[in-house]
């Protein structure tokens, strides 16, 4: 039904996750949980709202994570 959701934080993802990466993961999650690849018209609104809410929660999670031991950005001399 759907591909695996990939890890979106460094170092698993070498660069910062984009809005598209986050939205794709949210969509995959909602598809998996709901059991629908594409919802019927009468479920479209709740499906889309769930994707939006999960994308926001995912962005907040990624923004708040502190990954210890991750390589630091180049430091000024």
GROMACS .gro file of C-alpha atoms in nm:
model
   77
    1UNK     CA    1   0.000   0.000   0.000
    2UNK     CA    2   0.275   0.249   0.081
    3UNK     CA    3   0.649   0.265   0.097
    4UNK     CA    4   0.835   0.289   0.424
    5UNK     CA    5   0.852   0.626   0.591
    6UNK     CA    6   1.216   0.738   0.598
    7UNK     CA    7   1.396   0.898   0.890
    8UNK     CA    8   1.397   1.275   0.844
    9UNK     CA    9   1.658   1.388   1.094
   10UNK     CA   10   2.034   1.409   1.048
   11UNK     CA   11   2.248   1.210   1.017
   12UNK     CA   12   1.999   0.969   0.853
   13UNK     CA   13   1.903   1.250   0.616
   14UNK     CA   14   2.222   1.442   0.531
   15UNK     CA   15   2.048   1.778   0.488
   16UNK     CA   16   1.756   1.934   0.674
   17UNK     CA   17   1.419   1.784   0.583
   18UNK     CA   18   1.218   1.996   0.341
   19UNK     CA   19   0.847   2.074   0.367
   20UNK     CA   20   0.796   1.825   0.082
   21UNK     CA   21   0.983   1.552   0.276
   22UNK     CA   22   0.772   1.619   0.585
   23UNK     CA   23   0.444   1.626   0.392
   24UNK     CA   24   0.531   1.302   0.208
   25UNK     CA   25   0.601   1.127   0.539
   26UNK     CA   26   0.273   1.260   0.686
   27UNK     CA   27   0.082   1.139   0.381
   28UNK     CA   28   0.239   0.793   0.405
   29UNK     CA   29   0.149   0.777   0.775
   30UNK     CA   30  -0.215   0.872   0.713
   31UNK     CA   31  -0.239   0.624   0.426
   32UNK     CA   32  -0.102   0.345   0.644
   33UNK     CA   33  -0.320   0.422   0.947
   34UNK     CA   34  -0.639   0.478   0.746
   35UNK     CA   35  -0.584   0.189   0.509
   36UNK     CA   36  -0.666   0.413   0.211
   37UNK     CA   37  -0.422   0.514  -0.059
   38UNK     CA   38  -0.674   0.774  -0.175
   39UNK     CA   39  -0.984   0.844   0.032
   40UNK     CA   40  -1.337   0.855  -0.103
   41UNK     CA   41  -1.478   1.202  -0.160
   42UNK     CA   42  -1.672   1.192   0.167
   43UNK     CA   43  -1.347   1.126   0.360
   44UNK     CA   44  -1.121   1.367   0.169
   45UNK     CA   45  -1.152   1.659   0.412
   46UNK     CA   46  -1.068   1.459   0.724
   47UNK     CA   47  -0.787   1.280   0.538
   48UNK     CA   48  -0.632   1.610   0.424
   49UNK     CA   49  -0.673   1.764   0.770
   50UNK     CA   50  -0.493   1.466   0.926
   51UNK     CA   51  -0.204   1.502   0.679
   52UNK     CA   52  -0.177   1.875   0.761
   53UNK     CA   53  -0.182   1.816   1.138
   54UNK     CA   54   0.074   1.537   1.121
   55UNK     CA   55   0.300   1.745   0.897
   56UNK     CA   56   0.286   2.032   1.151
   57UNK     CA   57   0.360   1.795   1.440
   58UNK     CA   58   0.647   1.638   1.246
   59UNK     CA   59   0.801   1.979   1.169
   60UNK     CA   60   0.773   2.077   1.537
   61UNK     CA   61   0.933   1.749   1.641
   62UNK     CA   62   1.224   1.790   1.402
   63UNK     CA   63   1.273   2.154   1.506
   64UNK     CA   64   1.285   2.055   1.872
   65UNK     CA   65   1.513   1.752   1.852
   66UNK     CA   66   1.866   1.782   1.983
   67UNK     CA   67   2.080   1.519   1.814
   68UNK     CA   68   2.383   1.468   2.031
   69UNK     CA   69   2.701   1.354   1.864
   70UNK     CA   70   2.585   1.484   1.525
   71UNK     CA   71   2.855   1.665   1.326
   72UNK     CA   72   2.852   2.038   1.400
   73UNK     CA   73   2.843   2.302   1.129
   74UNK     CA   74   3.179   2.449   1.037
   75UNK     CA   75   3.299   2.674   1.315
   76UNK     CA   76   3.450   3.015   1.254
   77UNK     CA   77   3.823   3.039   1.323
   0.00000   0.00000   0.00000
